[in-house]
Amino acid sequence: MVELQTPHLDAVFHALSDPTRRAMLHRLTIGEHSVSDLATPFRMSLAGASKHIKVLESAGLVRRRIEGRTHLCQLEAARLAEAQQWLSTYEKFWSARLDDLEAILREEDASIAGKPATPPLSNKVGE
Amino acid sequence: MVELQTPHLDAVFHALSDPTRRAMLHRLTIGEHSVSDLATPFRMSLAGASKHIKVLESAGLVRRRIEGRTHLCQLEAARLAEAQQWLSTYEKFWSARLDDLEAILREEDASIAGKPATPPLSNKVGE
């Protein structure tokens, strides 16, 4: 089963379930940021930001290093790969669903155009 | 920003952060199951299973229909596609990291074999 290959999924998905934490990760895609830099756009206390960063750290999504009195955070994307690997096993199911939806839409289009969807019959009138 | 296109991510990632719920989704890939069928492998009460299924339902990952006195659950994979779309924006970061790791491993292999990693120098001995 897929689960055996992905022991970190609980923590990774939990970390990603919060919009502030997702936004922090997004910010780290442009480079290393200090904890206070990460806190600024959310108008939250340093303690509040630090709590979110700790969740990201324990999920292995952020690495923190200390430079003097500054804590610098860096994105660690490898665990996101595990999450995507897990999700990819479901791809065929949403693809099938999208194919169904496409078929329904085509049928509706054909119906609006006054043509039966299947089988395609000749519909010439008045000639 | 990616977030604007994916309003359901909080609920989807929260639903996926639990191994029981992930296992339930996995089970639903082979077809519709009743709530009691889904509860059985986890040795949990019907109430406990139902709680997990409600989390999956409110994340839009499971659809429930009632047939007589049986509640039947079906996988709804479309929201997983949203989660994968979000994760795919980070793909270049873990690819870069994997490239770095590969380079380190190659360097280590070369070092074990007694060859300098870069530049590749001729290392013939004793001829």
PDB file of C-alpha atoms in Angstrom:
ATOM      1  CA  MET A   1       0.000   0.000   0.000  1.00  0.00           C
ATOM      2  CA  VAL A   2       1.128   3.532  -0.794  1.00  0.00           C
ATOM      3  CA  GLU A   3       1.028   4.533   2.895  1.00  0.00           C
ATOM      4  CA  LEU A   4       4.080   2.431   3.745  1.00  0.00           C
ATOM      5  CA  GLN A   5       6.228   4.518   1.447  1.00  0.00           C
ATOM      6  CA  THR A   6       5.073   7.850   2.863  1.00  0.00           C
ATOM      7  CA  PRO A   7       5.554   7.915   6.644  1.00  0.00           C
ATOM      8  CA  HIS A   8       5.488  11.710   6.896  1.00  0.00           C
ATOM      9  CA  LEU A   9       2.119  12.324   5.275  1.00  0.00           C
ATOM     10  CA  ASP A  10       0.153  13.045   8.477  1.00  0.00           C
ATOM     11  CA  ALA A  11       2.462  15.926   9.399  1.00  0.00           C
ATOM     12  CA  VAL A  12       2.840  17.225   5.839  1.00  0.00           C
ATOM     13  CA  PHE A  13      -0.902  17.335   5.094  1.00  0.00           C
ATOM     14  CA  HIS A  14      -1.581  18.831   8.520  1.00  0.00           C
ATOM     15  CA  ALA A  15       0.999  21.575   7.867  1.00  0.00           C
ATOM     16  CA  LEU A  16      -0.602  22.317   4.489  1.00  0.00           C
ATOM     17  CA  SER A  17      -4.145  22.537   5.905  1.00  0.00           C
ATOM     18  CA  ASP A  18      -3.624  26.125   7.074  1.00  0.00           C
ATOM     19  CA  PRO A  19      -3.636  29.073   4.614  1.00  0.00           C
ATOM     20  CA  THR A  20      -1.053  31.046   6.649  1.00  0.00           C
ATOM     21  CA  ARG A  21       1.382  28.146   6.518  1.00  0.00           C
ATOM     22  CA  ARG A  22       0.786  27.659   2.786  1.00  0.00           C
ATOM     23  CA  ALA A  23       1.412  31.382   2.250  1.00  0.00           C
ATOM     24  CA  MET A  24       4.634  31.142   4.290  1.00  0.00           C
ATOM     25  CA  LEU A  25       5.846  28.295   2.084  1.00  0.00           C
ATOM     26  CA  HIS A  26       4.920  30.337  -0.981  1.00  0.00           C
ATOM     27  CA  ARG A  27       7.003  33.229   0.357  1.00  0.00           C
ATOM     28  CA  LEU A  28       9.992  30.941   0.916  1.00  0.00           C
ATOM     29  CA  THR A  29      10.000  29.995  -2.778  1.00  0.00           C
ATOM     30  CA  ILE A  30      11.729  33.324  -3.493  1.00  0.00           C
ATOM     31  CA  GLY A  31      14.450  32.631  -0.901  1.00  0.00           C
ATOM     32  CA  GLU A  32      15.394  32.493   2.763  1.00  0.00           C
ATOM     33  CA  HIS A  33      13.378  34.712   5.161  1.00  0.00           C
ATOM     34  CA  SER A  34      13.714  35.569   8.825  1.00  0.00           C
ATOM     35  CA  VAL A  35      10.869  34.638  11.191  1.00  0.00           C
ATOM     36  CA  SER A  36       9.881  38.319  11.531  1.00  0.00           C
ATOM     37  CA  ASP A  37       9.853  38.735   7.715  1.00  0.00           C
ATOM     38  CA  LEU A  38       7.519  35.760   7.502  1.00  0.00           C
ATOM     39  CA  ALA A  39       5.260  37.180  10.231  1.00  0.00           C
ATOM     40  CA  THR A  40       4.901  40.693   8.714  1.00  0.00           C
ATOM     41  CA  PRO A  41       2.243  40.174   5.970  1.00  0.00           C
ATOM     42  CA  PHE A  42      -0.085  38.346   8.368  1.00  0.00           C
ATOM     43  CA  ARG A  43      -0.131  41.030  11.063  1.00  0.00           C
ATOM     44  CA  MET A  44       0.587  38.387  13.625  1.00  0.00           C
ATOM     45  CA  SER A  45       2.845  38.296  16.649  1.00  0.00           C
ATOM     46  CA  LEU A  46       6.300  36.803  16.384  1.00  0.00           C
ATOM     47  CA  ALA A  47       5.085  34.072  18.747  1.00  0.00           C
ATOM     48  CA  GLY A  48       2.133  33.315  16.462  1.00  0.00           C
ATOM     49  CA  ALA A  49       4.342  33.140  13.370  1.00  0.00           C
ATOM     50  CA  SER A  50       6.871  31.023  15.240  1.00  0.00           C
ATOM     51  CA  LYS A  51       4.158  28.509  16.122  1.00  0.00           C
ATOM     52  CA  HIS A  52       3.225  28.118  12.448  1.00  0.00           C
ATOM     53  CA  ILE A  53       6.894  27.800  11.474  1.00  0.00           C
ATOM     54  CA  LYS A  54       7.369  25.075  14.087  1.00  0.00           C
ATOM     55  CA  VAL A  55       4.529  23.092  12.465  1.00  0.00           C
ATOM     56  CA  LEU A  56       6.231  23.502   9.081  1.00  0.00           C
ATOM     57  CA  GLU A  57       9.584  22.505  10.582  1.00  0.00           C
ATOM     58  CA  SER A  58       8.250  19.377  12.268  1.00  0.00           C
ATOM     59  CA  ALA A  59       6.671  18.358   8.948  1.00  0.00           C
ATOM     60  CA  GLY A  60      10.128  18.744   7.366  1.00  0.00           C
ATOM     61  CA  LEU A  61       8.938  21.509   5.031  1.00  0.00           C
ATOM     62  CA  VAL A  62      11.101  24.283   6.491  1.00  0.00           C
ATOM     63  CA  ARG A  63      14.674  24.275   7.752  1.00  0.00           C
ATOM     64  CA  ARG A  64      15.713  26.944  10.267  1.00  0.00           C
ATOM     65  CA  ARG A  65      19.258  28.199  10.831  1.00  0.00           C
ATOM     66  CA  ILE A  66      20.440  30.747  13.363  1.00  0.00           C
ATOM     67  CA  GLU A  67      22.684  33.622  12.323  1.00  0.00           C
ATOM     68  CA  GLY A  68      23.571  35.791  15.302  1.00  0.00           C
ATOM     69  CA  ARG A  69      20.189  36.697  16.766  1.00  0.00           C
ATOM     70  CA  THR A  70      18.266  36.055  13.575  1.00  0.00           C
ATOM     71  CA  HIS A  71      16.409  32.832  12.807  1.00  0.00           C
ATOM     72  CA  LEU A  72      16.426  32.239   9.039  1.00  0.00           C
ATOM     73  CA  CYS A  73      13.961  29.879   7.356  1.00  0.00           C
ATOM     74  CA  GLN A  74      14.422  27.965   4.135  1.00  0.00           C
ATOM     75  CA  LEU A  75      11.987  25.887   2.086  1.00  0.00           C
ATOM     76  CA  GLU A  76      12.530  22.112   2.140  1.00  0.00           C
ATOM     77  CA  ALA A  77      10.422  20.823  -0.730  1.00  0.00           C
ATOM     78  CA  ALA A  78      11.265  17.093  -0.704  1.00  0.00           C
ATOM     79  CA  ARG A  79       8.370  16.120   1.592  1.00  0.00           C
ATOM     80  CA  LEU A  80       5.959  17.868  -0.773  1.00  0.00           C
ATOM     81  CA  ALA A  81       7.113  15.356  -3.373  1.00  0.00           C
ATOM     82  CA  GLU A  82       5.876  12.531  -1.096  1.00  0.00           C
ATOM     83  CA  ALA A  83       2.489  14.232  -0.833  1.00  0.00           C
ATOM     84  CA  GLN A  84       2.284  14.623  -4.575  1.00  0.00           C
ATOM     85  CA  GLN A  85       3.276  11.003  -5.079  1.00  0.00           C
ATOM     86  CA  TRP A  86       0.412   9.942  -2.814  1.00  0.00           C
ATOM     87  CA  LEU A  87      -2.058  12.164  -4.697  1.00  0.00           C
ATOM     88  CA  SER A  88      -0.876  10.970  -8.097  1.00  0.00           C
ATOM     89  CA  THR A  89      -2.216   7.475  -7.349  1.00  0.00           C
ATOM     90  CA  TYR A  90      -5.717   9.031  -7.513  1.00  0.00           C
ATOM     91  CA  GLU A  91      -5.135  10.821 -10.807  1.00  0.00           C
ATOM     92  CA  LYS A  92      -6.973   8.225 -12.890  1.00  0.00           C
ATOM     93  CA  PHE A  93     -10.101   8.787 -10.771  1.00  0.00           C
ATOM     94  CA  TRP A  94     -10.338  12.514 -11.304  1.00  0.00           C
ATOM     95  CA  SER A  95      -9.345  12.108 -14.961  1.00  0.00           C
ATOM     96  CA  ALA A  96     -12.240   9.671 -15.436  1.00  0.00           C
ATOM     97  CA  ARG A  97     -14.583  12.143 -13.718  1.00  0.00           C
ATOM     98  CA  LEU A  98     -13.400  14.987 -15.972  1.00  0.00           C
ATOM     99  CA  ASP A  99     -13.953  12.762 -19.018  1.00  0.00           C
ATOM    100  CA  ASP A 100     -17.531  12.115 -17.811  1.00  0.00           C
ATOM    101  CA  LEU A 101     -18.120  15.856 -17.355  1.00  0.00           C
ATOM    102  CA  GLU A 102     -16.737  16.573 -20.819  1.00  0.00           C
ATOM    103  CA  ALA A 103     -19.074  13.974 -22.322  1.00  0.00           C
ATOM    104  CA  ILE A 104     -22.062  15.547 -20.509  1.00  0.00           C
ATOM    105  CA  LEU A 105     -21.116  19.038 -21.735  1.00  0.00           C
ATOM    106  CA  ARG A 106     -20.713  17.808 -25.322  1.00  0.00           C
ATOM    107  CA  GLU A 107     -24.126  16.140 -25.087  1.00  0.00           C
ATOM    108  CA  GLU A 108     -25.671  19.386 -23.781  1.00  0.00           C
ATOM    109  CA  ASP A 109     -23.999  21.427 -26.556  1.00  0.00           C
ATOM    110  CA  ALA A 110     -25.343  19.032 -29.151  1.00  0.00           C
ATOM    111  CA  SER A 111     -28.797  19.218 -27.596  1.00  0.00           C
ATOM    112  CA  ILE A 112     -28.753  23.068 -27.621  1.00  0.00           C
ATOM    113  CA  ALA A 113     -27.701  23.003 -31.281  1.00  0.00           C
ATOM    114  CA  GLY A 114     -30.791  20.890 -31.970  1.00  0.00           C
ATOM    115  CA  LYS A 115     -28.840  17.804 -32.834  1.00  0.00           C
ATOM    116  CA  PRO A 116     -29.030  14.476 -31.050  1.00  0.00           C
ATOM    117  CA  ALA A 117     -25.689  13.755 -29.347  1.00  0.00           C
ATOM    118  CA  THR A 118     -25.480  10.048 -30.188  1.00  0.00           C
ATOM    119  CA  PRO A 119     -25.874   8.549 -32.684  1.00  0.00           C
ATOM    120  CA  PRO A 120     -25.088  11.443 -35.087  1.00  0.00           C
ATOM    121  CA  LEU A 121     -28.124  11.524 -37.403  1.00  0.00           C
ATOM    122  CA  SER A 122     -28.691  13.671 -40.490  1.00  0.00           C
ATOM    123  CA  ASN A 123     -30.825  16.634 -39.456  1.00  0.00           C
ATOM    124  CA  LYS A 124     -31.440  18.467 -42.705  1.00  0.00           C
ATOM    125  CA  VAL A 125     -34.821  20.203 -42.857  1.00  0.00           C
ATOM    126  CA  GLY A 126     -36.687  21.898 -45.722  1.00  0.00           C
ATOM    127  CA  GLU A 127     -34.463  20.974 -48.575  1.00  0.00           C
TER     128      GLU A 127
ATOM    129  CA  MET B   1      -1.530  33.669  -6.292  1.00  0.00           C
ATOM    130  CA  VAL B   2      -2.336  29.964  -6.441  1.00  0.00           C
ATOM    131  CA  GLU B   3      -4.485  30.149  -3.282  1.00  0.00           C
ATOM    132  CA  LEU B   4      -7.237  32.076  -5.079  1.00  0.00           C
ATOM    133  CA  GLN B   5      -7.859  29.172  -7.429  1.00  0.00           C
ATOM    134  CA  THR B   6      -8.081  26.580  -4.676  1.00  0.00           C
ATOM    135  CA  PRO B   7     -10.643  27.607  -2.050  1.00  0.00           C
ATOM    136  CA  HIS B   8     -11.115  24.077  -0.704  1.00  0.00           C
ATOM    137  CA  LEU B   9      -7.503  23.341   0.207  1.00  0.00           C
ATOM    138  CA  ASP B  10      -7.859  23.807   3.990  1.00  0.00           C
ATOM    139  CA  ALA B  11     -10.543  21.131   4.205  1.00  0.00           C
ATOM    140  CA  VAL B  12      -8.899  18.789   1.678  1.00  0.00           C
ATOM    141  CA  PHE B  13      -5.455  18.840   3.325  1.00  0.00           C
ATOM    142  CA  HIS B  14      -7.049  18.501   6.771  1.00  0.00           C
ATOM    143  CA  ALA B  15      -9.020  15.458   5.588  1.00  0.00           C
ATOM    144  CA  LEU B  16      -5.837  13.895   4.183  1.00  0.00           C
ATOM    145  CA  SER B  17      -3.820  14.465   7.372  1.00  0.00           C
ATOM    146  CA  ASP B  18      -5.277  11.357   9.031  1.00  0.00           C
ATOM    147  CA  PRO B  19      -4.122   7.821   8.063  1.00  0.00           C
ATOM    148  CA  THR B  20      -7.577   6.301   8.692  1.00  0.00           C
ATOM    149  CA  ARG B  21      -9.194   8.782   6.316  1.00  0.00           C
ATOM    150  CA  ARG B  22      -6.498   8.178   3.685  1.00  0.00           C
ATOM    151  CA  ALA B  23      -7.047   4.414   4.038  1.00  0.00           C
ATOM    152  CA  MET B  24     -10.804   4.931   3.630  1.00  0.00           C
ATOM    153  CA  LEU B  25     -10.230   6.861   0.403  1.00  0.00           C
ATOM    154  CA  HIS B  26      -7.905   4.093  -0.776  1.00  0.00           C
ATOM    155  CA  ARG B  27     -10.644   1.532  -0.100  1.00  0.00           C
ATOM    156  CA  LEU B  28     -13.158   3.583  -2.091  1.00  0.00           C
ATOM    157  CA  THR B  29     -10.936   3.383  -5.174  1.00  0.00           C
ATOM    158  CA  ILE B  30     -12.235  -0.163  -5.730  1.00  0.00           C
ATOM    159  CA  GLY B  31     -15.856   0.987  -5.555  1.00  0.00           C
ATOM    160  CA  GLU B  32     -18.738   2.126  -3.372  1.00  0.00           C
ATOM    161  CA  HIS B  33     -18.726   0.943   0.267  1.00  0.00           C
ATOM    162  CA  SER B  34     -21.202   1.180   3.125  1.00  0.00           C
ATOM    163  CA  VAL B  35     -20.187   3.054   6.279  1.00  0.00           C
ATOM    164  CA  SER B  36     -19.953  -0.231   8.205  1.00  0.00           C
ATOM    165  CA  ASP B  37     -17.756  -1.762   5.466  1.00  0.00           C
ATOM    166  CA  LEU B  38     -15.450   1.232   5.766  1.00  0.00           C
ATOM    167  CA  ALA B  39     -15.359   0.932   9.569  1.00  0.00           C
ATOM    168  CA  THR B  40     -14.539  -2.820   9.679  1.00  0.00           C
ATOM    169  CA  PRO B  41     -10.753  -2.890   8.996  1.00  0.00           C
ATOM    170  CA  PHE B  42     -10.076  -0.212  11.612  1.00  0.00           C
ATOM    171  CA  ARG B  43     -11.858  -1.942  14.493  1.00  0.00           C
ATOM    172  CA  MET B  44     -13.667   1.265  15.245  1.00  0.00           C
ATOM    173  CA  SER B  45     -17.242   2.018  16.176  1.00  0.00           C
ATOM    174  CA  LEU B  46     -19.737   3.020  13.524  1.00  0.00           C
ATOM    175  CA  ALA B  47     -19.861   6.438  15.189  1.00  0.00           C
ATOM    176  CA  GLY B  48     -16.075   6.787  14.943  1.00  0.00           C
ATOM    177  CA  ALA B  49     -16.052   5.795  11.274  1.00  0.00           C
ATOM    178  CA  SER B  50     -18.962   8.110  10.579  1.00  0.00           C
ATOM    179  CA  LYS B  51     -17.037  11.032  12.075  1.00  0.00           C
ATOM    180  CA  HIS B  52     -14.117  10.389   9.719  1.00  0.00           C
ATOM    181  CA  ILE B  53     -16.477  10.027   6.751  1.00  0.00           C
ATOM    182  CA  LYS B  54     -18.117  13.354   7.636  1.00  0.00           C
ATOM    183  CA  VAL B  55     -14.685  15.040   7.465  1.00  0.00           C
ATOM    184  CA  LEU B  56     -14.130  13.455   4.040  1.00  0.00           C
ATOM    185  CA  GLU B  57     -17.618  14.518   2.924  1.00  0.00           C
ATOM    186  CA  SER B  58     -17.215  18.124   4.036  1.00  0.00           C
ATOM    187  CA  ALA B  59     -13.910  18.265   2.142  1.00  0.00           C
ATOM    188  CA  GLY B  60     -15.830  17.078  -0.939  1.00  0.00           C
ATOM    189  CA  LEU B  61     -13.776  13.875  -1.189  1.00  0.00           C
ATOM    190  CA  VAL B  62     -16.640  11.463  -0.511  1.00  0.00           C
ATOM    191  CA  ARG B  63     -20.263  11.466  -1.638  1.00  0.00           C
ATOM    192  CA  ARG B  64     -22.807   9.594   0.466  1.00  0.00           C
ATOM    193  CA  ARG B  65     -26.124   8.205  -0.794  1.00  0.00           C
ATOM    194  CA  ILE B  66     -28.795   6.445   1.189  1.00  0.00           C
ATOM    195  CA  GLU B  67     -30.289   3.180  -0.049  1.00  0.00           C
ATOM    196  CA  GLY B  68     -32.946   1.935   2.350  1.00  0.00           C
ATOM    197  CA  ARG B  69     -31.158   1.838   5.692  1.00  0.00           C
ATOM    198  CA  THR B  70     -27.671   1.683   4.201  1.00  0.00           C
ATOM    199  CA  HIS B  71     -25.416   4.701   3.732  1.00  0.00           C
ATOM    200  CA  LEU B  72     -23.184   4.136   0.700  1.00  0.00           C
ATOM    201  CA  CYS B  73     -19.996   6.129   0.147  1.00  0.00           C
ATOM    202  CA  GLN B  74     -18.321   6.926  -3.128  1.00  0.00           C
ATOM    203  CA  LEU B  75     -14.939   8.534  -3.879  1.00  0.00           C
ATOM    204  CA  GLU B  76     -15.055  12.078  -5.304  1.00  0.00           C
ATOM    205  CA  ALA B  77     -11.556  12.650  -6.625  1.00  0.00           C
ATOM    206  CA  ALA B  78     -11.886  16.114  -8.207  1.00  0.00           C
ATOM    207  CA  ARG B  79     -10.781  18.001  -5.085  1.00  0.00           C
ATOM    208  CA  LEU B  80      -7.628  15.875  -4.941  1.00  0.00           C
ATOM    209  CA  ALA B  81      -6.797  17.371  -8.331  1.00  0.00           C
ATOM    210  CA  GLU B  82      -6.861  20.846  -6.733  1.00  0.00           C
ATOM    211  CA  ALA B  83      -4.448  19.670  -4.055  1.00  0.00           C
ATOM    212  CA  GLN B  84      -2.137  18.186  -6.653  1.00  0.00           C
ATOM    213  CA  GLN B  85      -2.293  21.391  -8.699  1.00  0.00           C
ATOM    214  CA  TRP B  86      -1.182  23.357  -5.627  1.00  0.00           C
ATOM    215  CA  LEU B  87       1.684  20.922  -4.950  1.00  0.00           C
ATOM    216  CA  SER B  88       2.827  20.921  -8.578  1.00  0.00           C
ATOM    217  CA  THR B  89       3.832  24.602  -8.265  1.00  0.00           C
ATOM    218  CA  TYR B  90       6.593  23.396  -5.882  1.00  0.00           C
ATOM    219  CA  GLU B  91       7.859  20.660  -8.176  1.00  0.00           C
ATOM    220  CA  LYS B  92      10.815  22.670  -9.464  1.00  0.00           C
ATOM    221  CA  PHE B  93      12.047  23.093  -5.874  1.00  0.00           C
ATOM    222  CA  TRP B  94      12.170  19.418  -5.012  1.00  0.00           C
ATOM    223  CA  SER B  95      13.572  18.588  -8.458  1.00  0.00           C
ATOM    224  CA  ALA B  96      16.428  21.029  -7.830  1.00  0.00           C
ATOM    225  CA  ARG B  97      17.017  19.472  -4.417  1.00  0.00           C
ATOM    226  CA  LEU B  98      17.069  15.955  -5.894  1.00  0.00           C
ATOM    227  CA  ASP B  99      19.576  17.140  -8.510  1.00  0.00           C
ATOM    228  CA  ASP B 100      21.782  18.467  -5.675  1.00  0.00           C
ATOM    229  CA  LEU B 101      21.513  15.147  -3.811  1.00  0.00           C
ATOM    230  CA  GLU B 102      22.368  13.212  -6.960  1.00  0.00           C
ATOM    231  CA  ALA B 103      25.468  15.378  -7.476  1.00  0.00           C
ATOM    232  CA  ILE B 104      26.557  14.774  -3.849  1.00  0.00           C
ATOM    233  CA  LEU B 105      26.069  11.012  -4.216  1.00  0.00           C
ATOM    234  CA  ARG B 106      28.039  10.945  -7.467  1.00  0.00           C
ATOM    235  CA  GLU B 107      30.815  12.890  -5.774  1.00  0.00           C
ATOM    236  CA  GLU B 108      30.839  10.412  -2.855  1.00  0.00           C
ATOM    237  CA  ASP B 109      30.897   7.416  -5.220  1.00  0.00           C
ATOM    238  CA  ALA B 110      33.799   8.916  -7.106  1.00  0.00           C
ATOM    239  CA  SER B 111      35.612   9.606  -3.850  1.00  0.00           C
ATOM    240  CA  ILE B 112      35.110   5.994  -2.636  1.00  0.00           C
ATOM    241  CA  ALA B 113      36.443   4.724  -5.961  1.00  0.00           C
ATOM    242  CA  GLY B 114      39.540   6.859  -5.370  1.00  0.00           C
ATOM    243  CA  LYS B 115      38.797   9.193  -8.213  1.00  0.00           C
ATOM    244  CA  PRO B 116      38.336  12.945  -7.954  1.00  0.00           C
ATOM    245  CA  ALA B 117      34.694  13.813  -8.785  1.00  0.00           C
ATOM    246  CA  THR B 118      35.234  16.906 -10.916  1.00  0.00           C
ATOM    247  CA  PRO B 119      36.982  17.486 -13.180  1.00  0.00           C
ATOM    248  CA  PRO B 120      37.106  13.851 -14.395  1.00  0.00           C
ATOM    249  CA  LEU B 121      40.832  13.082 -14.546  1.00  0.00           C
ATOM    250  CA  SER B 122      42.537   9.999 -15.926  1.00  0.00           C
ATOM    251  CA  ASN B 123      43.358   7.752 -12.997  1.00  0.00           C
ATOM    252  CA  LYS B 124      45.241   4.868 -14.528  1.00  0.00           C
ATOM    253  CA  VAL B 125      47.738   3.315 -12.133  1.00  0.00           C
ATOM    254  CA  GLY B 126      50.504   0.804 -12.680  1.00  0.00           C
ATOM    255  CA  GLU B 127      50.485   0.601 -16.418  1.00  0.00           C
TER     256      GLU B 127
END
